[in-house]
Tab-separated table of C-alpha atoms in Angstrom:
chain	number	residue	atom	x	y	z
D	1	MET	CA	56.630	105.544	75.600
D	2	LYS	CA	60.049	104.018	76.348
D	3	ALA	CA	60.537	100.271	76.120
D	4	VAL	CA	63.366	97.719	75.849
D	5	VAL	CA	62.926	96.161	72.367
D	6	TRP	CA	64.401	93.071	70.738
D	7	HIS	CA	65.848	93.756	67.234
D	8	GLY	CA	67.916	90.662	66.662
D	9	VAL	CA	70.264	88.190	68.416
D	10	GLY	CA	72.555	90.315	70.592
D	11	ASP	CA	70.722	93.493	69.588
D	12	ILE	CA	68.341	95.121	72.091
D	13	ARG	CA	67.579	98.821	72.383
D	14	LEU	CA	65.701	101.315	74.430
D	15	ASP	CA	63.157	102.661	71.921
D	16	ASP	CA	60.245	105.039	71.705
D	17	VAL	CA	57.252	102.878	70.860
D	18	THR	CA	53.483	103.412	70.560
D	19	ASP	CA	51.502	103.337	73.807
D	20	PRO	CA	49.470	100.154	74.125
D	21	LYS	CA	45.676	100.282	73.825
D	22	ILE	CA	42.755	98.105	74.904
D	23	GLU	CA	42.250	95.567	72.104
D	24	GLU	CA	39.870	93.109	73.765
D	25	PRO	CA	37.162	93.531	76.435
D	26	THR	CA	39.306	91.305	78.721
D	27	ASP	CA	42.386	93.585	78.495
D	28	ALA	CA	43.735	96.075	80.979
D	29	ILE	CA	46.393	98.761	80.590
D	30	VAL	CA	48.904	98.900	83.413
D	31	ARG	CA	51.407	101.688	84.081
D	32	ILE	CA	54.591	99.783	85.021
D	33	THR	CA	56.280	101.037	88.121
D	34	THR	CA	58.896	98.246	88.597
D	35	SER	CA	60.112	95.674	86.158
D	36	ALA	CA	62.987	93.221	86.219
D	37	ILE	CA	65.523	91.404	84.039
D	38	CYS	CA	65.317	87.622	84.046
D	39	GLY	CA	67.576	84.788	82.885
D	40	THR	CA	64.849	83.801	80.406
D	41	ASP	CA	65.311	87.261	78.734
D	42	LEU	CA	68.944	86.335	78.168
D	43	HIS	CA	67.892	83.170	76.251
D	44	LEU	CA	65.953	85.438	73.941
D	45	VAL	CA	68.780	87.927	73.497
D	46	ARG	CA	71.364	85.192	72.879
D	47	GLY	CA	69.169	83.204	70.480
D	48	THR	CA	69.013	79.979	72.506
D	49	MET	CA	65.240	80.298	72.326
D	50	PRO	CA	64.513	80.892	68.654
D	51	GLY	CA	61.612	82.632	66.949
D	52	MET	CA	61.759	86.157	68.357
D	53	LEU	CA	60.143	88.813	66.129
D	54	PRO	CA	62.015	92.126	65.715
D	55	GLY	CA	60.157	94.869	67.471
D	56	THR	CA	58.978	92.698	70.384
D	57	VAL	CA	59.101	94.495	73.780
D	58	LEU	CA	61.023	92.335	76.302
D	59	GLY	CA	60.313	91.459	79.875
D	60	HIS	CA	57.861	89.262	81.806
D	61	GLU	CA	58.168	90.554	85.368
D	62	ALA	CA	56.408	93.669	86.567
D	63	VAL	CA	54.370	95.521	89.127
D	64	GLY	CA	52.239	98.469	88.264
D	65	VAL	CA	49.073	100.504	88.533
D	66	VAL	CA	45.909	99.864	86.577
D	67	GLU	CA	45.297	102.760	84.180
D	68	GLU	CA	42.332	101.444	82.113
D	69	THR	CA	40.240	98.320	81.963
D	70	GLY	CA	38.210	96.624	79.210
D	71	SER	CA	34.497	96.216	79.619
D	72	ALA	CA	34.789	92.556	80.741
D	73	VAL	CA	37.313	93.307	83.538
D	74	ARG	CA	35.159	93.716	86.634
D	75	GLY	CA	37.559	92.881	89.492
D	76	PHE	CA	40.039	95.744	88.981
D	77	ALA	CA	39.701	99.500	88.903
D	78	THR	CA	41.837	102.372	87.851
D	79	GLY	CA	44.469	103.034	90.525
D	80	ASP	CA	44.753	99.421	91.788
D	81	ARG	CA	48.329	98.322	92.481
D	82	VAL	CA	48.903	94.954	90.816
D	83	VAL	CA	51.511	92.328	90.081
D	84	VAL	CA	51.532	90.902	86.570
D	85	CYS	CA	51.810	87.107	86.369
D	86	SER	CA	54.530	86.221	83.838
D	87	THR	CA	52.394	83.740	81.979
D	88	VAL	CA	49.095	84.707	80.341
D	89	ALA	CA	46.050	82.581	81.049
D	90	CYS	CA	42.300	82.938	80.252
D	91	GLY	CA	41.149	81.578	83.646
D	92	HIS	CA	38.139	79.600	82.280
D	93	CYS	CA	39.420	76.745	80.147
D	94	CYS	CA	39.800	73.246	81.620
D	95	TYR	CA	43.522	73.618	82.132
D	96	CYS	CA	43.206	76.954	83.949
D	97	ARG	CA	40.464	75.603	86.158
D	98	ALA	CA	42.685	72.688	87.073
D	99	GLY	CA	45.541	75.018	87.919
D	100	TYR	CA	47.640	74.431	84.825
D	101	PHE	CA	47.660	78.081	83.833
D	102	ALA	CA	50.868	77.636	81.792
D	103	GLN	CA	49.008	75.279	79.483
D	104	CYS	CA	45.958	77.496	78.939
D	105	ASP	CA	44.043	76.349	75.885
D	106	VAL	CA	43.014	79.903	74.938
D	107	ALA	CA	45.628	82.487	75.710
D	108	ASN	CA	48.163	81.539	72.999
D	109	PRO	CA	46.840	82.706	69.615
D	110	ASN	CA	48.879	79.975	67.929
D	111	GLY	CA	46.363	77.385	69.196
D	112	PRO	CA	45.857	74.949	72.071
D	113	GLN	CA	48.905	72.867	71.231
D	114	ALA	CA	51.275	75.820	71.071
D	115	GLY	CA	52.056	75.796	74.812
D	116	THR	CA	52.684	78.533	77.224
D	117	SER	CA	51.998	82.166	76.385
D	118	PHE	CA	54.154	84.631	78.242
D	119	PHE	CA	55.062	88.306	77.997
D	120	GLY	CA	57.951	89.340	75.783
D	121	GLY	CA	58.492	85.861	74.276
D	122	PRO	CA	59.065	84.446	70.792
D	123	GLU	CA	56.424	84.081	68.076
D	124	SER	CA	55.430	80.594	69.408
D	125	THR	CA	54.250	82.197	72.666
D	126	GLY	CA	51.944	84.749	71.020
D	127	PRO	CA	53.836	86.937	70.871
D	128	VAL	CA	52.663	89.353	73.573
D	129	ASP	CA	54.665	92.550	74.086
D	130	GLY	CA	56.579	92.482	77.341
D	131	LEU	CA	56.765	94.498	80.530
D	132	GLN	CA	60.064	96.350	80.344
D	133	ALA	CA	58.096	99.383	79.282
D	134	GLU	CA	56.331	102.379	80.680
D	135	TYR	CA	52.915	100.842	79.942
D	136	ALA	CA	51.740	97.356	78.997
D	137	ARG	CA	48.596	95.770	77.669
D	138	ILE	CA	47.579	92.873	79.876
D	139	PRO	CA	45.443	90.213	78.144
D	140	TYR	CA	42.934	88.286	80.272
D	141	ALA	CA	43.520	90.784	83.001
D	142	ALA	CA	41.084	89.183	85.470
D	143	THR	CA	43.445	86.208	85.688
D	144	THR	CA	46.821	87.637	84.715
D	145	LEU	CA	46.709	90.410	87.322
D	146	VAL	CA	46.780	89.957	91.087
D	147	LYS	CA	46.192	92.857	93.497
D	148	VAL	CA	49.189	93.660	95.724
D	149	PRO	CA	48.527	93.870	99.479
D	150	ASP	CA	49.349	97.275	101.031
D	151	GLU	CA	51.997	95.657	103.227
D	152	VAL	CA	53.986	94.449	100.153
D	153	THR	CA	56.406	96.804	98.470
D	154	ASP	CA	56.872	97.063	94.659
D	155	GLU	CA	60.265	95.406	94.924
D	156	GLN	CA	58.844	92.547	96.933
D	157	ALA	CA	55.950	92.126	94.537
D	158	VAL	CA	58.044	92.126	91.356
D	159	MET	CA	59.880	89.095	92.676
D	160	VAL	CA	56.526	87.347	93.010
D	161	SER	CA	55.793	88.015	89.311
D	162	ASP	CA	58.044	85.151	88.203
D	163	VAL	CA	61.161	84.058	90.057
D	164	LEU	CA	59.693	83.298	93.460
D	165	PRO	CA	56.708	81.225	92.139
D	166	THR	CA	59.100	79.495	89.693
D	167	GLY	CA	61.366	78.456	92.536
D	168	TRP	CA	58.311	77.349	94.556
D	169	PHE	CA	57.030	75.395	91.537
D	170	GLY	CA	60.387	73.690	91.163
D	171	ALA	CA	60.273	72.422	94.737
D	172	LYS	CA	56.727	71.201	94.128
D	173	LEU	CA	57.761	69.398	90.947
D	174	ALA	CA	60.591	67.742	92.900
D	175	GLN	CA	58.040	66.597	95.490
D	176	VAL	CA	59.901	68.138	98.411
D	177	SER	CA	58.347	67.032	101.684
D	178	GLN	CA	59.056	67.008	105.425
D	179	GLY	CA	62.582	65.944	106.323
D	180	ASP	CA	63.953	65.743	102.763
D	181	THR	CA	67.570	66.424	101.772
D	182	VAL	CA	67.331	68.569	98.645
D	183	LEU	CA	69.890	69.509	95.985
D	184	VAL	CA	69.403	72.802	93.996
D	185	LEU	CA	71.417	72.996	90.819
D	186	GLY	CA	72.175	76.609	90.031
D	187	ALA	CA	72.480	79.483	92.488
D	188	GLY	CA	71.041	82.157	90.319
D	189	VAL	CA	67.979	84.018	91.540
D	190	VAL	CA	65.571	81.174	90.666
D	191	GLY	CA	67.907	78.739	92.428
D	192	GLN	CA	67.942	81.001	95.463
D	193	CYS	CA	64.150	81.090	95.400
D	194	ALA	CA	64.082	77.313	95.097
D	195	ILE	CA	66.278	77.073	98.239
D	196	ALA	CA	63.834	79.316	100.127
D	197	ALA	CA	60.855	77.305	98.817
D	198	ALA	CA	62.334	73.922	99.643
D	199	LYS	CA	62.978	74.974	103.258
D	200	ARG	CA	59.378	76.156	103.621
D	201	GLN	CA	58.046	73.015	102.028
D	202	GLY	CA	59.739	70.875	104.676
D	203	ALA	CA	63.273	70.258	103.584
D	204	SER	CA	65.579	69.687	106.513
D	205	ARG	CA	68.746	70.151	104.460
D	206	VAL	CA	69.544	71.876	101.164
D	207	LEU	CA	72.725	71.541	99.107
D	208	VAL	CA	73.416	73.896	96.183
D	209	VAL	CA	75.753	73.612	93.173
D	210	ASP	CA	77.254	76.563	91.333
D	211	ASP	CA	80.784	77.993	90.648
D	212	HIS	CA	80.187	81.674	91.361
D	213	ALA	CA	81.428	82.538	94.843
D	214	ASP	CA	79.090	85.474	95.300
D	215	ARG	CA	76.035	83.369	94.447
D	216	LEU	CA	77.146	80.529	96.708
D	217	ALA	CA	77.607	83.061	99.471
D	218	VAL	CA	73.974	84.151	99.133
D	219	ALA	CA	72.925	80.522	99.270
D	220	ARG	CA	75.010	79.992	102.412
D	221	ALA	CA	73.264	82.926	103.997
D	222	GLN	CA	70.071	80.838	103.612
D	223	ASN	CA	71.865	77.967	105.455
D	224	ALA	CA	72.217	76.013	102.200
D	225	GLU	CA	75.464	73.976	101.842
D	226	PRO	CA	77.458	75.207	98.809
D	227	ILE	CA	79.273	72.978	96.372
D	228	ASP	CA	81.612	74.692	93.909
D	229	PHE	CA	81.722	72.618	90.747
D	230	GLY	CA	84.832	74.532	89.673
D	231	THR	CA	86.829	72.955	92.445
D	232	GLU	CA	85.148	69.634	93.174
D	233	ASP	CA	83.092	66.979	91.456
D	234	PRO	CA	79.527	67.915	92.458
D	235	VAL	CA	78.114	64.400	92.289
D	236	ALA	CA	81.018	63.013	94.394
D	237	ALA	CA	80.508	65.867	96.859
D	238	VAL	CA	76.822	65.152	97.163
D	239	ARG	CA	77.488	61.444	97.766
D	240	GLU	CA	80.039	62.224	100.433
D	241	LEU	CA	77.705	64.665	102.184
D	242	THR	CA	74.877	62.114	102.216
D	243	GLY	CA	76.674	59.034	103.340
D	244	GLY	CA	76.859	57.665	99.796
D	245	ILE	CA	73.080	57.622	99.302
D	246	GLY	CA	72.404	60.815	97.405
D	247	VAL	CA	69.742	63.444	97.969
D	248	ASP	CA	65.992	62.742	98.140
D	249	ARG	CA	65.058	65.525	95.669
D	250	VAL	CA	66.737	67.708	93.073
D	251	VAL	CA	65.569	71.049	91.672
D	252	GLU	CA	67.334	71.718	88.326
D	253	ALA	CA	67.385	75.507	87.959
D	254	VAL	CA	70.105	75.798	85.303
D	255	GLY	CA	68.654	74.820	81.911
D	256	VAL	CA	70.422	74.896	78.557
D	257	ASP	CA	73.067	77.370	79.846
D	258	ALA	CA	74.924	74.674	81.724
D	259	GLN	CA	78.556	75.718	81.957
D	260	ARG	CA	81.302	73.324	80.890
D	261	PRO	CA	84.123	73.319	83.467
D	262	HIS	CA	87.527	73.701	81.879
D	263	SER	CA	89.412	72.084	84.737
D	264	GLY	CA	88.956	70.445	88.072
D	265	PRO	CA	87.261	67.168	89.047
D	266	ALA	CA	83.935	68.093	87.386
D	267	ALA	CA	85.648	68.373	83.956
D	268	GLU	CA	86.744	64.741	84.117
D	269	GLU	CA	83.233	63.397	83.615
D	270	LEU	CA	82.753	65.263	80.312
D	271	PRO	CA	83.008	63.432	76.978
D	272	VAL	CA	86.525	63.375	75.590
D	273	ASP	CA	85.314	63.015	71.996
D	274	THR	CA	84.846	66.599	70.908
D	275	ALA	CA	82.756	65.676	67.873
D	276	ALA	CA	80.450	63.516	69.960
D	277	PHE	CA	80.155	66.246	72.582
D	278	GLU	CA	79.368	68.897	69.973
D	279	SER	CA	76.566	66.639	68.575
D	280	GLU	CA	74.831	66.932	71.951
D	281	ARG	CA	74.789	70.686	71.910
D	282	GLY	CA	71.263	71.031	70.511
D	283	ALA	CA	70.049	74.625	70.068
D	284	ALA	CA	73.199	76.377	71.131
D	285	ALA	CA	73.550	80.133	70.806
D	286	PRO	CA	75.424	81.487	67.754
D	287	GLU	CA	79.166	81.854	68.095
D	288	GLY	CA	80.226	85.088	69.572
D	289	ASN	CA	77.453	85.277	72.182
D	290	THR	CA	79.486	83.810	74.989
D	291	GLY	CA	80.361	87.066	76.710
D	292	ASP	CA	83.769	86.870	78.288
D	293	GLY	CA	84.082	83.136	77.627
D	294	GLN	CA	83.388	82.115	81.248
D	295	TRP	CA	79.861	81.091	80.492
D	296	LEU	CA	79.704	78.872	77.430
D	297	VAL	CA	76.104	78.970	76.244
D	298	GLY	CA	74.890	75.572	75.130
D	299	ASP	CA	78.340	74.020	75.425
D	300	ALA	CA	77.147	71.353	77.911
D	301	PRO	CA	73.342	71.499	77.638
D	302	SER	CA	72.650	68.212	79.440
D	303	LEU	CA	75.361	68.456	82.101
D	304	ALA	CA	73.053	69.763	84.791
D	305	LEU	CA	70.572	67.005	83.990
D	306	ARG	CA	73.281	64.321	84.250
D	307	TRP	CA	74.341	65.694	87.620
D	308	ALA	CA	70.740	65.684	88.784
D	309	VAL	CA	70.172	62.060	87.739
D	310	ASN	CA	73.477	60.873	89.278
D	311	ALA	CA	73.216	62.882	92.558
D	312	VAL	CA	69.662	61.833	93.521
D	313	ALA	CA	69.031	58.690	95.525
D	314	LYS	CA	67.422	55.690	93.959
D	315	ALA	CA	63.647	56.187	93.636
D	316	GLY	CA	64.215	59.941	94.226
D	317	SER	CA	62.591	62.745	92.264
D	318	ILE	CA	63.747	65.636	90.113
D	319	GLY	CA	61.955	68.887	89.257
D	320	ILE	CA	63.184	70.688	86.169
D	321	ILE	CA	62.530	74.478	85.945
D	322	GLY	CA	65.659	75.392	83.924
D	323	VAL	CA	64.829	76.676	80.474
D	324	TYR	CA	65.327	74.395	77.444
D	325	PRO	CA	64.315	75.121	73.906
D	326	PRO	CA	61.628	72.808	72.331
D	327	SER	CA	64.305	71.237	70.092
D	328	PHE	CA	66.369	69.986	73.057
D	329	ASP	CA	66.525	66.193	73.075
D	330	ALA	CA	69.572	65.195	75.141
D	331	PHE	CA	68.477	63.439	78.346
D	332	PRO	CA	69.955	60.494	80.332
D	333	ILE	CA	66.790	58.447	80.180
D	334	GLY	CA	68.580	55.126	80.651
D	335	ALA	CA	69.845	56.129	84.050
D	336	VAL	CA	66.429	57.481	85.002
D	337	THR	CA	64.612	54.235	84.274
D	338	ASN	CA	67.355	52.041	85.738
D	339	ARG	CA	67.203	53.941	89.051
D	340	ASN	CA	63.422	54.291	89.260
D	341	LEU	CA	63.505	58.098	89.277
D	342	THR	CA	60.499	60.435	88.971
D	343	VAL	CA	61.144	63.416	86.738
D	344	GLN	CA	58.797	66.342	86.252
D	345	GLY	CA	59.387	69.615	84.425
D	346	GLY	CA	57.558	72.499	82.992
D	347	ASN	CA	56.741	76.201	82.900
D	348	CYS	CA	55.452	77.661	86.147
D	349	ASN	CA	51.683	78.010	86.603
D	350	HIS	CA	52.238	81.493	88.088
D	351	ARG	CA	48.598	82.381	88.776
D	352	ARG	CA	48.326	79.254	90.963
D	353	TYR	CA	51.085	80.443	93.374
D	354	VAL	CA	51.194	84.220	93.183
D	355	PRO	CA	48.333	85.010	95.634
D	356	GLY	CA	49.644	82.668	98.333
D	357	LEU	CA	53.217	83.857	97.984
D	358	LEU	CA	52.095	87.513	98.216
D	359	GLY	CA	50.403	86.507	101.464
D	360	ARG	CA	53.605	84.960	102.749
D	361	VAL	CA	55.550	88.100	101.862
D	362	ALA	CA	52.907	90.273	103.569
D	363	ARG	CA	53.145	88.170	106.742
D	364	GLY	CA	56.942	88.368	106.811
D	365	ASP	CA	57.535	84.710	106.114
D	366	LEU	CA	59.475	85.521	102.954
D	367	ASP	CA	61.358	88.597	101.863
D	368	PRO	CA	62.606	88.034	98.233
D	369	THR	CA	64.243	91.461	98.113
D	370	ARG	CA	67.258	89.829	99.733
D	371	PHE	CA	68.084	88.486	96.260
D	372	ILE	CA	67.888	91.887	94.496
D	373	THR	CA	71.457	93.058	93.950
D	374	GLN	CA	71.153	95.781	91.322
D	375	HIS	CA	68.820	98.697	90.584
D	376	THR	CA	68.646	100.549	87.321
D	377	GLU	CA	66.498	102.854	85.176
D	378	PRO	CA	65.331	102.218	81.598
D	379	VAL	CA	68.098	104.334	80.154
D	380	ALA	CA	70.688	101.873	81.596
D	381	ALA	CA	68.714	98.651	81.013
D	382	VAL	CA	70.690	97.573	77.936
D	383	ASP	CA	73.959	97.865	79.833
D	384	ALA	CA	72.433	95.943	82.704
D	385	TYR	CA	71.625	93.091	80.278
D	386	GLU	CA	75.305	92.948	79.256
D	387	GLN	CA	76.531	92.857	82.819
D	388	PHE	CA	74.032	90.165	83.764
D	389	ASP	CA	74.937	88.132	80.646
D	390	LEU	CA	78.642	88.229	81.681
D	391	ARG	CA	77.737	86.958	85.175
D	392	ARG	CA	79.615	89.846	86.758
D	393	GLU	CA	80.063	89.478	90.454
D	394	GLY	CA	77.070	90.944	92.323
D	395	TRP	CA	74.689	90.754	89.388
D	396	LEU	CA	72.163	88.256	90.739
D	397	LYS	CA	68.928	90.087	90.151
D	398	THR	CA	68.305	93.516	88.558
D	399	VAL	CA	65.097	95.499	88.943
D	400	VAL	CA	64.198	98.414	86.678
D	401	THR	CA	62.394	101.402	88.100
D	402	MET	CA	60.011	102.972	85.605
D	403	THR	CA	59.210	106.635	85.876
D	404	ALA	CA	56.224	107.311	83.576
D	405	GLY	CA	53.405	109.390	84.973
D	406	ALA	CA	49.674	108.505	84.824
D	407	ARG	CA	48.151	109.110	81.408
């Protein structure tokens, strides 16, 4: 079968690989009909998340059709259309039963303390081969798969595999409630989903920070108030727009890829001591993986966090869903404690939110396909990665249509 495979930092290829097989009674084999490229995949390609094993199939977002089930999988049958939750969870340990599926004690073969297991990730997450392939083995299928309602299209469902629940989770972490003014940092697809989630969780007003005009335009179409950090100091803008108080809640949807502005008011707050600034970089990507130079990977890894801490009101709360490598340790804790802020972060517990969000999509309350801007096929997937990495205009979210027939 065809699959997008990681061979090294900056080296991914469309390869012919062996079809997956049932390995455990709890497995299922799914024929992938629609997959997608995510910002987390870029971290793996760039090397900002270390530990990838050559030969790992990439991708953690997919919709497909059940082709085969293990003997312990009783709730699904061949032919069922399903969405694959991005994180793998057993469904029966104490963490899964409490809804913390991303911290499942069983799914990660590296042990209970290893953390989240997800498709297409580094060795520390399993590894489990990913979903940018014609077929995929789904561990713990009874929990990891969710049946797709007939009213929901494949393109709608693939957005519920990861990005929509992650945005929803971010608003939950930030404790968004009725009447809140919310700031979303980052207008990528997860940031767009966080805007949609915040509004449905009660926010009366949403501000959003980015410096890409096309992404800010998508946010404006959701009635969010755009702040371009390339032309204005985002913290000062937030203060001005909130009467000097700051926002009630912040969703940080940027992560370690925070971009360092080269000019404008936002650049003035950056450290002037280059050596000191470089010491804060943490797990930056290797030199040469910065695309066209407009997006400096790891060059300002805590910038979004500092903006979050300084833009939120005293006693406010921050939800962090941006991706940071385990080695990251730059955080403005002094300002957090001095201002009595609540900060929560983590990997999305997808299985907790996917069924409810599919229901919202089926009812017409949400249509995440408005954030899909590109369509491609496996043969062009590697080029799509490059365009997405360069933040080309119009490259917000790319879905990949798979064409394999039933086995």
